Amino acid sequence: MAQQLRIATRNSGFIDPENIRDYIGVGGYEGLAKCLTEMTPEKVIEVVTISGLRGRGGGGFPTGVKWSFARRYDSDQKYIVCNADEGDPGAFMDRAVLEGDPHSVVEAMAIAGYAIGATIGTVYIRAEYPLAIQRLLKAIEDARAIGFLGKDLFGSGFDFDIELKYGAGAFVCGEETALIHSMEGKRGEPTVKPPFPAQSGYWGKPTVVNNVETFANIPAIIVKGAEWFNTIGTEKSKGTKVFALAGKIRNTGLIEVPMGTTLREVIYDIGGGIVGGKAFKAVQTGGPSGGALTYKDLDVAIDYDSLIQRGSMMGSGGMIVMDEDDCMVSIAKFFLDFTMDETCGKCTPCRIGSKRLYEILEKTTLGKATMEDMDTLKSLSNAIKDTALCGLGQTMPNPVLSTMRVFEDEYRAHVIDHKCPAGVCRSLLQFTIDYDKCVGCTMCARACPADAISGNKKEPHVIDQTKCIKCGACFEKCRFDAVLKQ
Amino acid sequence: MLVSEREQLRENIEQWVAQYGSDRSALIPVLQEVQRKYHHISEYVMQVVADTLNIHPVEVYGVVSFYSFIGLRPKGRFIIRLCRTISCAMQGNNRIARQLENDLGIHFGETTPDGNFTLEWANCLGMCDRGPAMLVNDRIFTQVTPESVHEILDECRKAFGAHTFQGEETCPL
């Protein structure tokens, strides 16, 4: 039985997030005090580097290395940015951390500021999270009042303060260069890296952009030490990861498990299995940037590298669980709809490519696609992957490629047999009445909005396929399971 | 629009610019304030903001048209944003959408003729475990049912008393 281990969410739900004394009571701001009074900035970076902490926003870049880059560059001003522009469908760990334990992020940002030599921190938070904004503002205010933010922290001569910037409803602003442009008051469009923000970021100054969950790990690492953190997780991915379980799983919500926990443990032991005892089909990790993992991957130990090997990615940690009733073509179409809506439009592969991919998927769900379309789908996906400008575009085809690889038969069924095996794609369905089961109660005939069902009372009914609009009303109404959906 | 209203608007903008600083990074916060108070960004606003921040109005237009939370078209006092992403869809957000459209008599992307409600889609509100989720201005509602849509809308309608909108003005443009 897999055990949860809470590091990033260690205080969420246990302390009053609006009371700084509660946070101090569980050892809060000890890490900051330790850094400022006992450790040099180089030592702080060394501890974070040795701990093996990697960026929890999805990229998985080693945090300590990022900090050391920013430290190395000389500049009159440096910046710490907390990326709280969480927007992956199915991911809500940043919201939960900010709502449940905002001080851990405030403390970690001050630690990061000390480590790289920055005096200003900014939290870029999306406007869709009003409660998180409110809690964070309160936390910053309280920390300032008590002297944990502001001038001369802990008598060390180090100044640090945090301000908030609000997103305005653009998913692409979660990409770090786009985020920085948005902070500068520009359109949130990404630029080519390098230069990385650690070298030239906000207003051209060295800037460290870290995710909320990454920051939430820092105080624990400082207090308990890198060696402790190092013992948790797998060889290349240390520590824990917070996952958000959503979809057709019994226990939805946030969990935090050590890296290397298997998918089976997450879904069956912690998640309680599939709702209604249905069969597990797939889990989409990494939201619109990730891919589908199937029953074949249930025993994979989850970490950054193992997921990439399987054509998915860690992403920010959203897990959307799907059961036998979900059509994978429709799922891929859903994610493409999302990226098509959220592409910033700067580079052509992403702007036009997403639209074209969506059109082919739409055609497939309508049963009008050909096998050539499937080849186009594949080659176009690969072309977008190779040529798009930023992470959003490069990972956009992942849901298509991974579902095509794992569920090729399902795609073929749509194209060749004009059938949707999961019974989701309405235009490919056919409703018929089982002659032996129908008792002639007339429920279906009365429910049918198109008058397509005929038959006498107490005699089996028939559906006129030319009139049927495939709304499924008869299927839902029938109490004898006599209406068949194929 | 009256000259005095124009002056009031200009004064407000100058005040916000003073508050957020007069460099380019103040642009989005200032536009967010204008949006909050006047429910849209008019051409006049874009010109004034550009003048005060000393940038070209086209730059302001570029930003206004990029972000979905600020926009050119006037929006209602209550902006209802229903989550359209996958986990809310799995939990039946289409029923909520139909109910909202029926109750308000408008489609998504539209505003009621009385200027009270705007109906929009949102991309993930981070409430995936408790869907369908819906954001009404700054309040989030989870596990919304067609029945609770009624209650939420009723509550908004009741809030139309003058005190609720103190500090808010109808847009002079």
XYZ file of C-alpha atoms in Angstrom, chain B residues 10-149:
140
model
C -8.650 60.904 -17.396
C -8.156 61.816 -13.749
C -8.821 58.233 -12.692
C -6.315 56.907 -15.174
C -3.681 59.404 -14.072
C -4.278 58.411 -10.489
C -3.815 54.713 -11.301
C -0.675 55.454 -13.272
C 0.664 57.327 -10.258
C -0.181 54.326 -8.095
C 1.394 51.674 -10.336
C 4.335 53.708 -11.584
C 4.678 55.377 -14.922
C 6.729 52.723 -16.720
C 5.455 50.197 -19.169
C 4.874 47.492 -16.550
C 2.027 49.600 -15.147
C 0.059 49.097 -18.359
C -1.731 45.865 -17.503
C -2.558 46.807 -13.871
C -3.976 50.159 -15.083
C -6.045 48.447 -17.773
C -7.288 45.950 -15.173
C -8.461 48.840 -12.985
C -10.257 50.460 -15.928
C -11.850 47.136 -16.809
C -13.011 46.632 -13.224
C -14.605 50.050 -13.038
C -15.917 50.593 -16.567
C -16.260 46.956 -17.783
C -14.419 47.580 -21.037
C -11.530 49.503 -22.572
C -12.704 52.172 -24.970
C -10.637 53.810 -27.684
C -10.552 56.988 -25.661
C -9.134 55.062 -22.681
C -6.468 53.503 -24.864
C -5.426 56.933 -26.123
C -5.252 58.420 -22.606
C -3.344 55.436 -21.215
C -0.908 55.590 -24.122
C -0.373 59.325 -23.571
C 0.190 58.967 -19.834
C 2.596 56.047 -20.207
C 4.253 57.655 -23.222
C 3.757 54.719 -25.573
C 1.920 54.329 -28.873
C -1.831 53.589 -28.678
C -1.257 50.582 -30.948
C 0.840 49.010 -28.193
C -2.075 49.442 -25.815
C -4.461 47.962 -28.371
C -2.116 45.002 -28.811
C -2.299 44.245 -25.103
C -6.050 44.824 -24.823
C -6.777 42.436 -27.669
C -4.400 39.771 -26.344
C -5.797 39.086 -22.885
C -9.225 37.579 -22.467
C -9.935 39.329 -19.152
C -9.622 42.787 -20.659
C -11.475 43.718 -23.816
C -12.937 46.263 -26.144
C -16.534 45.181 -25.897
C -18.566 46.399 -22.936
C -19.209 43.625 -20.458
C -21.863 43.199 -17.811
C -21.652 43.939 -14.107
C -21.571 40.228 -13.433
C -19.237 38.263 -15.610
C -20.071 34.593 -15.426
C -17.267 32.339 -16.549
C -18.041 28.662 -16.855
C -15.130 26.249 -16.970
C -15.027 24.463 -20.304
C -12.101 22.113 -19.798
C -12.079 18.384 -19.755
C -12.713 17.445 -16.134
C -15.664 19.838 -15.879
C -16.939 18.479 -19.190
C -16.748 14.960 -17.780
C -18.906 16.167 -14.911
C -21.591 17.583 -17.149
C -20.853 21.270 -17.676
C -22.998 21.259 -20.829
C -26.127 21.017 -18.696
C -24.991 24.060 -16.732
C -24.222 25.893 -19.954
C -27.708 25.211 -21.312
C -29.283 26.320 -18.061
C -27.311 29.572 -18.013
C -28.211 30.321 -21.616
C -31.868 29.617 -20.963
C -32.041 31.655 -17.777
C -30.205 34.664 -19.152
C -31.544 34.468 -22.691
C -28.104 34.965 -24.219
C -25.412 32.787 -25.742
C -21.830 32.462 -24.589
C -19.805 35.546 -25.447
C -22.826 37.813 -25.150
C -24.053 40.349 -22.611
C -27.663 40.784 -21.527
C -29.302 43.914 -23.018
C -29.613 45.469 -19.554
C -25.846 45.238 -19.147
C -26.051 43.107 -16.034
C -24.689 39.727 -17.085
C -21.973 38.568 -19.440
C -21.620 34.879 -20.177
C -18.185 33.526 -21.072
C -16.176 30.323 -21.150
C -13.069 30.026 -19.003
C -10.176 27.661 -19.504
C -9.750 25.731 -16.247
C -10.606 27.356 -12.952
C -8.523 24.869 -10.974
C -11.536 23.170 -9.430
C -11.169 19.970 -11.400
C -12.059 17.704 -8.475
C -15.235 19.595 -7.715
C -16.649 20.388 -11.120
C -18.524 21.802 -12.841
C -17.017 25.079 -11.699
C -18.093 28.605 -12.421
C -16.621 32.002 -11.600
C -18.954 34.955 -11.028
C -16.789 38.078 -10.880
C -14.502 37.139 -7.976
C -16.587 34.361 -6.496
C -16.099 30.755 -7.357
C -18.899 28.211 -7.320
C -18.191 24.490 -7.449
C -20.289 21.405 -8.096
C -22.823 23.647 -9.775
C -26.117 22.009 -10.679
C -28.822 23.353 -12.999
C -30.868 24.058 -9.849
C -28.121 26.014 -8.151
C -27.679 28.150 -11.279
